[in-house]
Coordinates of C-alpha atoms in Angstrom, one line a residue:
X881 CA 82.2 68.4 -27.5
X882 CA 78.7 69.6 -26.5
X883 CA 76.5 70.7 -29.0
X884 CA 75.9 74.5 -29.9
X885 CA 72.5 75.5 -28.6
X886 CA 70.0 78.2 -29.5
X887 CA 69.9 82.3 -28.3
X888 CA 67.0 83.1 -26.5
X889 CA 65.7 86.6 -27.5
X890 CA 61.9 88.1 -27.8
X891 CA 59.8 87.5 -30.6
X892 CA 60.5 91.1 -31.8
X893 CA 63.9 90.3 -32.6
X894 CA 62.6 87.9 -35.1
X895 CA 59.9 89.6 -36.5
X896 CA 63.2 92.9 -37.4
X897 CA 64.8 90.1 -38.9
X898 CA 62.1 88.7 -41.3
X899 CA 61.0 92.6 -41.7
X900 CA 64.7 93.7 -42.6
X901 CA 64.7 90.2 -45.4
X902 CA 61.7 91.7 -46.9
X903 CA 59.7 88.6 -46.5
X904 CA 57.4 89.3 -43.1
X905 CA 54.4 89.8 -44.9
X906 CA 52.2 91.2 -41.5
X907 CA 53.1 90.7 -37.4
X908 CA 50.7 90.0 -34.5
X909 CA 50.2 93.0 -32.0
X910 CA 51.3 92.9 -28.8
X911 CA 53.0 90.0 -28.3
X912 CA 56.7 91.2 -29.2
X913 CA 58.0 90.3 -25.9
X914 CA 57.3 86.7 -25.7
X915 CA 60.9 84.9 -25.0
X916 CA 61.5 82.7 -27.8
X917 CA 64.2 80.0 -26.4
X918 CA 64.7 77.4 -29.9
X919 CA 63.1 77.4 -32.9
X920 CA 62.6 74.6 -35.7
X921 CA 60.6 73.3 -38.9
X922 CA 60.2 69.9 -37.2
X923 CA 57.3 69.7 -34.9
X924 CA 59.3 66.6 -33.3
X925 CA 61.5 68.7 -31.8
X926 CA 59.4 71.6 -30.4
X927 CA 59.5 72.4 -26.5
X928 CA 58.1 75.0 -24.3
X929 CA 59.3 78.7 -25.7
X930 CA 59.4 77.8 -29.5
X931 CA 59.1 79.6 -32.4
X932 CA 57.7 76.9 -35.1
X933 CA 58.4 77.2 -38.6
X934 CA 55.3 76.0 -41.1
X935 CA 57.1 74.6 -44.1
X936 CA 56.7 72.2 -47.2
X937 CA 54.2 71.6 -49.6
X938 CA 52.8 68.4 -47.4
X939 CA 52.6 70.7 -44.1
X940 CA 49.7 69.6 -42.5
X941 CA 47.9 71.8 -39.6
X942 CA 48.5 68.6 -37.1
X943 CA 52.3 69.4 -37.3
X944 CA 51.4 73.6 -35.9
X945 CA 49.1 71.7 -33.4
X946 CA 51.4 68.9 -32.0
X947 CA 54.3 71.5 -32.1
X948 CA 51.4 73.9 -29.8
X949 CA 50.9 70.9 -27.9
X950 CA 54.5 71.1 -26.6
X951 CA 54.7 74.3 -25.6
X952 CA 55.7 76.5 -29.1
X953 CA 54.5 79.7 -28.1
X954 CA 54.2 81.3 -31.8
X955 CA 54.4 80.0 -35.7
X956 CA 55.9 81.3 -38.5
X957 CA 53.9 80.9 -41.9
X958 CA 52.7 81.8 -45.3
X959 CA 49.1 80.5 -44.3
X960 CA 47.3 81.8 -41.1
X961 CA 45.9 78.5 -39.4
X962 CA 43.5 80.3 -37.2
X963 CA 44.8 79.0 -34.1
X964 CA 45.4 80.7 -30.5
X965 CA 49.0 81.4 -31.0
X966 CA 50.8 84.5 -32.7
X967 CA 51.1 83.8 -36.2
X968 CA 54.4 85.7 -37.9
X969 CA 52.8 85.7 -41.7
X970 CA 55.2 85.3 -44.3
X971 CA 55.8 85.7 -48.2
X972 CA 58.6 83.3 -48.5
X973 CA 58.8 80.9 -46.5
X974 CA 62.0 79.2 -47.3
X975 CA 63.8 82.5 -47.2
X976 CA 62.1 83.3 -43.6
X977 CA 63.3 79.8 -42.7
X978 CA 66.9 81.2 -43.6
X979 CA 66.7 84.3 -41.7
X980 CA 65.0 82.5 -38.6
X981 CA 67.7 79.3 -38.2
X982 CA 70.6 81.9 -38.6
X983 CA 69.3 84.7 -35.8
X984 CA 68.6 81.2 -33.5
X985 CA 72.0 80.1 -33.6
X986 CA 73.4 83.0 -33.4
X987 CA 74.8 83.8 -36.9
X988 CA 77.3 80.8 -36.7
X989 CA 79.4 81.8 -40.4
X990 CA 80.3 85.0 -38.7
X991 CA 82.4 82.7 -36.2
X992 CA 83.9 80.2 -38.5
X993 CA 85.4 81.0 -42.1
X994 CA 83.4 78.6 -44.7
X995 CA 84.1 77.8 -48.2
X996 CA 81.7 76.6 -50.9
X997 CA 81.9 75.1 -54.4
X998 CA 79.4 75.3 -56.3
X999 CA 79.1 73.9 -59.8
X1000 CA 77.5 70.6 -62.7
X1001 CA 80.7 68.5 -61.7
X1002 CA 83.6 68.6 -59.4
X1003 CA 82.2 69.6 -56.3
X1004 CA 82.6 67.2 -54.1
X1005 CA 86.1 66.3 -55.4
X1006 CA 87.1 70.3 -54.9
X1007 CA 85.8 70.0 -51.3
X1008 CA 87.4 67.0 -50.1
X1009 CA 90.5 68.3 -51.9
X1010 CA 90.3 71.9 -49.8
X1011 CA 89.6 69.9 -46.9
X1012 CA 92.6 68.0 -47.3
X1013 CA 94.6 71.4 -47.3
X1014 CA 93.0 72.9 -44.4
X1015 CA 93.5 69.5 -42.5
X1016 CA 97.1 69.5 -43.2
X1017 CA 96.8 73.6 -42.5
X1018 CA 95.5 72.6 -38.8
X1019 CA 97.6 70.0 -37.9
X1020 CA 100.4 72.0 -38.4
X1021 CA 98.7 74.6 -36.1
X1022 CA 97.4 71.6 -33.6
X1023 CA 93.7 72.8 -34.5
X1024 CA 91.0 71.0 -35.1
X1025 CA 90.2 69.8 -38.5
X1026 CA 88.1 71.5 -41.0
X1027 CA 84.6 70.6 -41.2
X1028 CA 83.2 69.1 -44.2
X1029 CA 79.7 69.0 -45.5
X1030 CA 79.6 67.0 -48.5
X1031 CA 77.2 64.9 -50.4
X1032 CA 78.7 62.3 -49.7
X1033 CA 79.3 62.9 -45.7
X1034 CA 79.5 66.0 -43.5
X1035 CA 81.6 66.6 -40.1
X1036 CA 81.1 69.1 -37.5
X1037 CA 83.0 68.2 -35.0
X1038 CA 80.1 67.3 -32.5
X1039 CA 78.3 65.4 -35.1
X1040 CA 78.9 62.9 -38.3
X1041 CA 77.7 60.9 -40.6
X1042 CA 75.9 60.0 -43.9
X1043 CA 74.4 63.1 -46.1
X1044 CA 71.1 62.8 -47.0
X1045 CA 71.6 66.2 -49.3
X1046 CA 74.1 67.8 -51.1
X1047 CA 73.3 70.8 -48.9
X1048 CA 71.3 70.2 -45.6
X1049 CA 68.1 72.3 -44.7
X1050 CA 68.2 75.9 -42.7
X1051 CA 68.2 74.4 -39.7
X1052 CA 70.2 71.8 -39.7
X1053 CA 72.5 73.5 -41.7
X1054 CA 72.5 76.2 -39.3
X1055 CA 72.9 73.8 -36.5
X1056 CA 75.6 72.3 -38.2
X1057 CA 77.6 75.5 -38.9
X1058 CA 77.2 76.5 -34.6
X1059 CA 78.7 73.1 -34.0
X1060 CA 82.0 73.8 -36.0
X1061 CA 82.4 77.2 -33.9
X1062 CA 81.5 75.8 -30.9
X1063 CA 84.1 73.2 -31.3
X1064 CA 86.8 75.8 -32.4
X1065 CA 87.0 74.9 -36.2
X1066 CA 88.5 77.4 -37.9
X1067 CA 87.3 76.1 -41.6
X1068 CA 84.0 74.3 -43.1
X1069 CA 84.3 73.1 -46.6
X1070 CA 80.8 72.5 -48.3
X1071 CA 79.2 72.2 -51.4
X1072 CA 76.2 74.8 -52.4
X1073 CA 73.7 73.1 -54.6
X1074 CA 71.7 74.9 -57.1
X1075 CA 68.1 73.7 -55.1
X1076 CA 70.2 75.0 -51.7
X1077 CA 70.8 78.4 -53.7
X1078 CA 68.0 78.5 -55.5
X1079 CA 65.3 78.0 -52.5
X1080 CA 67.5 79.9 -49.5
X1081 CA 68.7 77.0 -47.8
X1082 CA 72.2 79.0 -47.5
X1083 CA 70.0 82.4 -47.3
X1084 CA 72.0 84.3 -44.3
X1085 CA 75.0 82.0 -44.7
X1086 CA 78.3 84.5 -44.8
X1087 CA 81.2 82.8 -47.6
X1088 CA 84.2 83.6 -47.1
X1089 CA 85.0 82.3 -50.5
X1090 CA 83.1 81.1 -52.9
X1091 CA 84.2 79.0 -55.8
X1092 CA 82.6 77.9 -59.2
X1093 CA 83.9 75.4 -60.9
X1094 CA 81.9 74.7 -64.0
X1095 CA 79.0 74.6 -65.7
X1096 CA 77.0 72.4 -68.1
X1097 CA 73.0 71.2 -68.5
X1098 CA 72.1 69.1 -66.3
X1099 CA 69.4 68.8 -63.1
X1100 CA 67.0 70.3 -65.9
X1101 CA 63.8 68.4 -65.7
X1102 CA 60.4 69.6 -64.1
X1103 CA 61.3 68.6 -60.3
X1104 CA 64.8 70.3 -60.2
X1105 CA 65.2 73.6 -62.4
X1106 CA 63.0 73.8 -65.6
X1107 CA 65.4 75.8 -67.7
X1108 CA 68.7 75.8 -68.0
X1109 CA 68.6 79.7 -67.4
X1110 CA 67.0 78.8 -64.0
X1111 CA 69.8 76.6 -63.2
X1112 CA 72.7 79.0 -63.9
X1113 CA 71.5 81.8 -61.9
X1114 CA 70.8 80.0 -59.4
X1115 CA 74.2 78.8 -58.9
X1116 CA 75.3 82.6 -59.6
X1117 CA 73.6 83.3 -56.6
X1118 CA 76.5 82.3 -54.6
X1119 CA 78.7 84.9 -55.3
X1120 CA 76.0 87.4 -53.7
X1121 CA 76.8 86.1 -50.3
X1122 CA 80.7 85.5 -50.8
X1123 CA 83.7 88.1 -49.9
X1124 CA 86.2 86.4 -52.2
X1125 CA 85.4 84.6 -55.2
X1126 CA 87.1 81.9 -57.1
X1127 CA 86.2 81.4 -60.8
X1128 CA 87.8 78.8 -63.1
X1129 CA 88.8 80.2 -66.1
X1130 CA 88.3 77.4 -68.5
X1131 CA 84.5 76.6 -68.1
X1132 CA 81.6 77.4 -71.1
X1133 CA 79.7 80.9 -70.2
X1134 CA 83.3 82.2 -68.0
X1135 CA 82.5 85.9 -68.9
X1136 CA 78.4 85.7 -67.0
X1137 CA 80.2 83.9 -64.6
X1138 CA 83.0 86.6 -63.5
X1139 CA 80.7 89.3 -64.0
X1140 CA 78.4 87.8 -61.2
X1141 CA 81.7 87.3 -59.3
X1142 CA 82.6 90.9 -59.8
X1143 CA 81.2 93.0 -56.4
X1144 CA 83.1 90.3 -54.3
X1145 CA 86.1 91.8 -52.6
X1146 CA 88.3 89.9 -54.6
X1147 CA 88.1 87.2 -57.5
X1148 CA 90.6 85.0 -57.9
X1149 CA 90.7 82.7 -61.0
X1150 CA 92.6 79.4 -62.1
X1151 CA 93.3 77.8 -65.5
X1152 CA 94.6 75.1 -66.9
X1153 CA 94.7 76.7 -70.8
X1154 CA 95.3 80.2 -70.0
X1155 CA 98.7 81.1 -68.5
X1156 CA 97.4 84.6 -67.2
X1157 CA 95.2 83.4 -64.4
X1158 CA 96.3 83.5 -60.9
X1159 CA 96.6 79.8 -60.2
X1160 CA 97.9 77.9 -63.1
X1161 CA 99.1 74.3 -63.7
X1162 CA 101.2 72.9 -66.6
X1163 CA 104.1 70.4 -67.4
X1164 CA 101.7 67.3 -66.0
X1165 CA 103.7 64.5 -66.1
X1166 CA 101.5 60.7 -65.2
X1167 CA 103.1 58.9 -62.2
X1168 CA 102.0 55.5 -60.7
X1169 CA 101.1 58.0 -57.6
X1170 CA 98.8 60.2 -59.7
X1171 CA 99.8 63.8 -61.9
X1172 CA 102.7 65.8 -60.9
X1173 CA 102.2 69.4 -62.0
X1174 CA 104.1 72.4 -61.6
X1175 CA 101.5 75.1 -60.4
X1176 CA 101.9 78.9 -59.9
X1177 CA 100.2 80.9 -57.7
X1178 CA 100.6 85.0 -56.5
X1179 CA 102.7 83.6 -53.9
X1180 CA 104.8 81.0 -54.7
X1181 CA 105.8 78.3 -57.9
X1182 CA 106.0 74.5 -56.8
X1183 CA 105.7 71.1 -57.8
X1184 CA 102.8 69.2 -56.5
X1185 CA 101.8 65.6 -56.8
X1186 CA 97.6 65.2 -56.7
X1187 CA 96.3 61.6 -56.1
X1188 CA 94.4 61.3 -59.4
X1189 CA 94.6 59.3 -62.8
X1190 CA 92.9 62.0 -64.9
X1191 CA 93.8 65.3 -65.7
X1192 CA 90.6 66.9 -65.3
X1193 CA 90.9 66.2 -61.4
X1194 CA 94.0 68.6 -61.4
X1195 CA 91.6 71.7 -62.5
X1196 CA 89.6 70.5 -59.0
X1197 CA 93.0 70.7 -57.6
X1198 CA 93.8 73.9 -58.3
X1199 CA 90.3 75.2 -57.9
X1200 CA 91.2 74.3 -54.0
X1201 CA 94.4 75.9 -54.3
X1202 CA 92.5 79.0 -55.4
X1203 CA 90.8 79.1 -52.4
X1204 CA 93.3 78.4 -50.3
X1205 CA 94.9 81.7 -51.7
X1206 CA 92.0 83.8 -50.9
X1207 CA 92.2 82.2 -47.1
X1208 CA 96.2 82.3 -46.9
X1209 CA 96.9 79.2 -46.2
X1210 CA 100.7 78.6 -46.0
X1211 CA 102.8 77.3 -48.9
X1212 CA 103.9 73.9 -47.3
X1213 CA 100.1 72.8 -46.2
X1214 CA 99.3 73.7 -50.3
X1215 CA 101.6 71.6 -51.1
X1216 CA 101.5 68.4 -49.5
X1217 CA 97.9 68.6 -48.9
X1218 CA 97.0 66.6 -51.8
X1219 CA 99.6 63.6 -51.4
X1220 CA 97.4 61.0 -49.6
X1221 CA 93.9 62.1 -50.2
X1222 CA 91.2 59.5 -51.8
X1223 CA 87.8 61.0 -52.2
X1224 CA 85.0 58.0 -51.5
X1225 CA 83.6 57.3 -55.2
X1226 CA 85.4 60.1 -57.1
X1227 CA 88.0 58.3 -59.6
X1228 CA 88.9 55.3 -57.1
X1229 CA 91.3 53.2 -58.5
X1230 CA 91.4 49.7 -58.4
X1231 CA 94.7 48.1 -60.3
X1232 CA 94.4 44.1 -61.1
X1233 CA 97.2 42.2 -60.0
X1234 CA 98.1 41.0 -63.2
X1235 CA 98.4 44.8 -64.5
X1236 CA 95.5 44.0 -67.3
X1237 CA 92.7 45.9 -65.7
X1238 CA 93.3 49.2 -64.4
X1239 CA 89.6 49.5 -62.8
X1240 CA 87.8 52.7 -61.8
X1241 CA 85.1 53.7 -60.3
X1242 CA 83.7 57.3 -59.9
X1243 CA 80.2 59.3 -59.7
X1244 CA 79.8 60.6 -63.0
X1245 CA 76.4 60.2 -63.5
X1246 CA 75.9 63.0 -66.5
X1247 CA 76.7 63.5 -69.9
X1248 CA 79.2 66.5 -69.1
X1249 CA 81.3 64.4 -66.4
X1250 CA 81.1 60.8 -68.6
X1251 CA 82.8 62.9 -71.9
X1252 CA 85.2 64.8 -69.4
X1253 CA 86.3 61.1 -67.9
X1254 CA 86.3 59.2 -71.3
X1255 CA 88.3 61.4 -73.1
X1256 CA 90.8 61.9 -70.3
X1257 CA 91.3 58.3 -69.8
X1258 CA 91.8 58.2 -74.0
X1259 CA 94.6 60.4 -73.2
X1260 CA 96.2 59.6 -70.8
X1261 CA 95.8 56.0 -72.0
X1262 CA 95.8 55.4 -75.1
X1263 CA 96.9 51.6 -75.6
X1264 CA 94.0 50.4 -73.6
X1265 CA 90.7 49.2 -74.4
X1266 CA 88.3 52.1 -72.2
X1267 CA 85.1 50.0 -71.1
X1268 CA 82.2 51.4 -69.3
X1269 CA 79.3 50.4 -66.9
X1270 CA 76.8 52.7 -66.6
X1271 CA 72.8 53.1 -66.5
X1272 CA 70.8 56.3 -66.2
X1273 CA 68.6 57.4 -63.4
X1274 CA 64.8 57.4 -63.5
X1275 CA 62.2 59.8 -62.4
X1276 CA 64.5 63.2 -62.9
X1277 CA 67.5 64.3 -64.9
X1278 CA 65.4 62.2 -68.0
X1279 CA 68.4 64.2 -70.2
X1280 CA 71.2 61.8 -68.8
X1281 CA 70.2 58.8 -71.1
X1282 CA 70.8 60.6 -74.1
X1283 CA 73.9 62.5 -73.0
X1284 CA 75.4 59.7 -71.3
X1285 CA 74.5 57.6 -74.4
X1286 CA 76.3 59.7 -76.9
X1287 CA 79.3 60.1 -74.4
X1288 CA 79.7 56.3 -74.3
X1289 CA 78.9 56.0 -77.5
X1290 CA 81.7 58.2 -79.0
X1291 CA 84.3 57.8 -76.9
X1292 CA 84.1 53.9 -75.0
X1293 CA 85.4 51.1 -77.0
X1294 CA 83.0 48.3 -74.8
X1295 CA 80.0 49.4 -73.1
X1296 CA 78.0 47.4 -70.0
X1297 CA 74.2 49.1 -69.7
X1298 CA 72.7 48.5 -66.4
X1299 CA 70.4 50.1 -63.9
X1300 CA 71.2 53.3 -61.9
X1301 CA 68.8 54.3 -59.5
X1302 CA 65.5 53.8 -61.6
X1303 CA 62.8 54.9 -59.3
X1304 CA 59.4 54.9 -60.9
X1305 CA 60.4 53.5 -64.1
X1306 CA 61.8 50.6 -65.0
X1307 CA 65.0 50.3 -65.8
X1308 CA 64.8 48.0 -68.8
X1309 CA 63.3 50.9 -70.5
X1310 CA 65.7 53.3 -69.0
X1311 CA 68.7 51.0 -70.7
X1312 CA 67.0 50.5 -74.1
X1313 CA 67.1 54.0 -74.4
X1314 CA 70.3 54.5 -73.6
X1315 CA 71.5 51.7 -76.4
X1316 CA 69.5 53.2 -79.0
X1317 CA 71.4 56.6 -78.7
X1318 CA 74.8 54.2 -78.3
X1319 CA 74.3 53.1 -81.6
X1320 CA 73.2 55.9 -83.0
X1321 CA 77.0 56.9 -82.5
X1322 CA 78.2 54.4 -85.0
X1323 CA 78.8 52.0 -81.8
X1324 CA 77.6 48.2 -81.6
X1325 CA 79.8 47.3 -79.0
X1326 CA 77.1 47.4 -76.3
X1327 CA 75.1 44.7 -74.4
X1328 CA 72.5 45.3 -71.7
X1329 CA 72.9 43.8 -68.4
X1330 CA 70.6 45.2 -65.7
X1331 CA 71.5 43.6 -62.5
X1332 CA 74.5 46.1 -62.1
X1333 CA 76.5 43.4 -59.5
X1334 CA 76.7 41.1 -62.9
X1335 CA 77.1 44.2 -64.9
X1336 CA 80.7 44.8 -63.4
X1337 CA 82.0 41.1 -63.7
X1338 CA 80.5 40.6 -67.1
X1339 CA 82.5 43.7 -67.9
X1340 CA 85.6 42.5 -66.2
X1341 CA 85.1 38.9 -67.1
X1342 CA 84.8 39.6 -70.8
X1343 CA 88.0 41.7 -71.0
X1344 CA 90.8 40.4 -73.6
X1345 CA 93.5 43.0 -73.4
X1346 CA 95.1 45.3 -71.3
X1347 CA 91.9 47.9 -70.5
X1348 CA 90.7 50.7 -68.2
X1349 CA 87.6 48.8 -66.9
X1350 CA 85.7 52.2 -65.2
X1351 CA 82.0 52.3 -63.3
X1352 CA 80.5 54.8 -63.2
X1353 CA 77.0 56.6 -61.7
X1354 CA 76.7 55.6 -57.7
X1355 CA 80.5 55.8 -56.4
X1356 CA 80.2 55.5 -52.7
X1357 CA 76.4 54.6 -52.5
X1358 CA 75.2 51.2 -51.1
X1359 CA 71.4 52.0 -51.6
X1360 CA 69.7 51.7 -54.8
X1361 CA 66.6 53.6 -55.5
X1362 CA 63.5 51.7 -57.3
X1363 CA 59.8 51.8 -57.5
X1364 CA 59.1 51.1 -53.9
X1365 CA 61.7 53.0 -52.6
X1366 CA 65.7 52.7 -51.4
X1367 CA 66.9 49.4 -51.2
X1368 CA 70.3 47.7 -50.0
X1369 CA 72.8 47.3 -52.9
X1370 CA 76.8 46.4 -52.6
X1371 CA 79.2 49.8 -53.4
X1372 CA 80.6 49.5 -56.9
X1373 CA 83.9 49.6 -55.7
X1374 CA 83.7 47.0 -53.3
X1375 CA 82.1 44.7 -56.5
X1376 CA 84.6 45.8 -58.9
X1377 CA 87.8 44.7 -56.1
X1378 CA 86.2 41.3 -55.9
X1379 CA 85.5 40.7 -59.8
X1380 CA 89.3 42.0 -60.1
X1381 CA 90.3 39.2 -57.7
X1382 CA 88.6 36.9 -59.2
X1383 CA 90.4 37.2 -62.9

């Protein structure tokens, strides 16, 4: 499948737009009827005919002069560099970056129906769950898949591969959303971040639904969102762009939530506590599969088996089912959806052949999602010894070591400290933290170990009864981040399968 390319139109058409967002801050005379043929923030890419946007706090004037150089015929800024092109001055750029990448590619979530979760945990699980529905939804239609754009991966049917964020860039994100309705998708699952919402990545982007699934403190810290008021709202911005919204009723601050949700067309909420939502799950019963649940929704009542060990995965579960209501996906693609669905990093298990160890590994890498995972597992298990491998990361989200500390702290019977992503810092200091606030809890049972590869067997090695061995904090990854950048590391799950074997 080729990929979707650019309108051409005049450079008045992009100066309505940026005029009609409120951000076009003054326009350059006579020049409205230049043909503008592609436009892009990456000077890389620029050709004859393009508009180029001036972005980021390292933009350098070489970038406006190399993207000139190549034939870009005007620039869009919040500076005026004083060179011979028109300059379309701006007073937010991001925004402006929002409203240009959408009018270039043609307003592509007006031709496909997308879907977005936003929330502190869960959203990755909810998409790859939805996505799982929607696939089963095609094939039953002999469509193409939904397309997926995930923090772990994204799919657009012309292109795949590896995330590098949560939620891409304008353009690319724009770009990415043209692809699906080139290639005749008919859904895109993604995940909305609070830095995408908060700084317009998703600006012109049209929801069909959008669903919030939680929310707790966390991504507070001077480089993410310095309050946690600046972090809620930005996620509330969703609903502002959504025409159905899906709210789970069971989260801390519900009421701000639904009264964001409100002006949608619709809201449509799901519970696992209160009996009067419109989706609703009860009589869980734990197989070897995963839960079974009986759920209700406005159309139908059914039993449904979802691929998980824990039982806050079924609230994900039925967050996707919500929004499969608002799209009305048919009762049997609901259904079986969920039945052979795994979700890279996102409560893995890995059973020892003995029966021991039940080992898991998952991407909790916050205080909220550790205490939500811990205290299911106590549940659910309550014979077994629950130990942990964790670490904290370094450089941002400085909260985690405390709230991850206490979570272990209270509710793991063995924990395994090691390094997760320390960055600038170094991780030694990162764990001693971390094992002061574990003890604070009334908890000795802890031991530092921060080369996380001997983290995992020492934790497996060192286990004398029947135990949920889980690790938690990179999932999927197989990069490690320290002080002089990214470097190669093994995937947790992969480590965890061998140190099983090896018992």
């Amino acid at each position: 499948m080729a990929a979707a390319v650019q309108n051409t139109y005049p450079l008045d058409r992009y100066i309505a737009a940026l005029s009609e967002a409120g951000v076009l801050a003054s326009r350059p005379d006579g020049c409205g009827d230049l043909e503008v043929s592609f436009a892009t923030d990456d000077s890389r890419e620029a050709r004859p005919g393009t508009l180029f946007a001036c972005k980021g706090a390292a933009f350098k004037r070489e970038y406006l002069l190399s993207a000139l150089e190549a034939g870009a015929v005007a620039y869009l800024s919040e500076t005026d560099y004083g060179v011979e092109a028109p300059c379309l001055l701006v007073s937010d750029i991001r925004r402006a970056l929002g409203v240009a990448a959408d009018l270039a590619y043609g307003h592509p979530s007006g031709r496909v129906k997308v879907c977005a979760f936003t929330g502190t945990k869960g959203k990755t699980t909810s998409a790859y769950y939805l996505k799982s529905v929607l696939d089963e939804h095609a094939r039953r239609a002999g469509r193409h898949a939904a397309g997926l754009f995930s923090s772990i991966e994204f799919d657009d049917g012309v292109d795949a591969g590896i995330s590098k964020l949560t939620t891409p860039e304008a353009f690319q994100l724009e770009r990415q959303l043209a692809n699906a309705a080139a290639s005749g998708i008919e859904h895109v699952v993604m995940e909305a971040s609070s830095q995408a919402l908060k700084y317009d990545r998703t600006a012109c982007v049209e929801f069909a639904v959008g669903a919030f699934t939680n929310i707790g403190e966390d991504h507070i810290s001077p480089i993410e969102h310095p309050s946690f008021e600046d972090y809620f709202s930005s996620k509330l911005k969703l609903f502002a762009q959504s025409r159905i919204a899906v709210v789970n009723l069971d989260m801390d601050h519900v009421e701000r939530v639904l009264e964001a949700a409100a002006p949608c067309e619709r809201v449509i909420t799901y519970s696992m506590v209160d009996p009067s939502a419109d989706v609703f799950a009860d009589g869980l019963v734990h197989t070897e599969r995963g839960i079974v649940a009986r759920v209700r929704t406005p159309r139908f009542t059914d039993e449904m088996l979802i691929a998980t060990p824990v039982k806050f995965n079924v609230s994900n579960a039925l967050g996707a089912v919500a929004c499969a209501e608002a799209l009305g996906i048919e009762r049997e693609a609901v259904v079986h959806g969920f039945e052979r669905l795994r979700v890279p990093g996102r409560m893995e298990l890995y059973p020892s052949a003995s029966g021991l160890i039940i080992g898991v590994v998952d991407f909790a890498h916050n205080g909220m999602s550790l205490e939500t995972m811990l205290t299911d597992l106590r549940e659910n298990y309550p014979d077994r010894e629950i130990a942990v491998v964790f670490g904290a990361t370094g450089g941002k989200g400085v909260d985690r070591r405390e709230t991850m500390g206490v979570a272990a702290g209270k509710y793991a019977d063995r924990i395994v400290i090691t390094e997760d992503d320390p960055g600038p810092e170094d991780p030694a200091d990162i764990c001693a933290t971390i094992a002061r606030v574990v003890s604070e809890q009334g908890n000795d049972n802890w031991q530092i170990e921060l080369d996380r590869e001997r983290a995992i067997r020492t934790c497996v090695r060192e286990t004398t009864r029947p135990a949920v061995v889980v690790v938690t904090g990179k999932g999927h990854e197989t990069r490690m981040l320290r002080k002089n950048g990214p470097e190669p590391c093994r995937a947790d799950g992969e480590v965890l399968q061998e140190a099983l074997a090896q018992l």
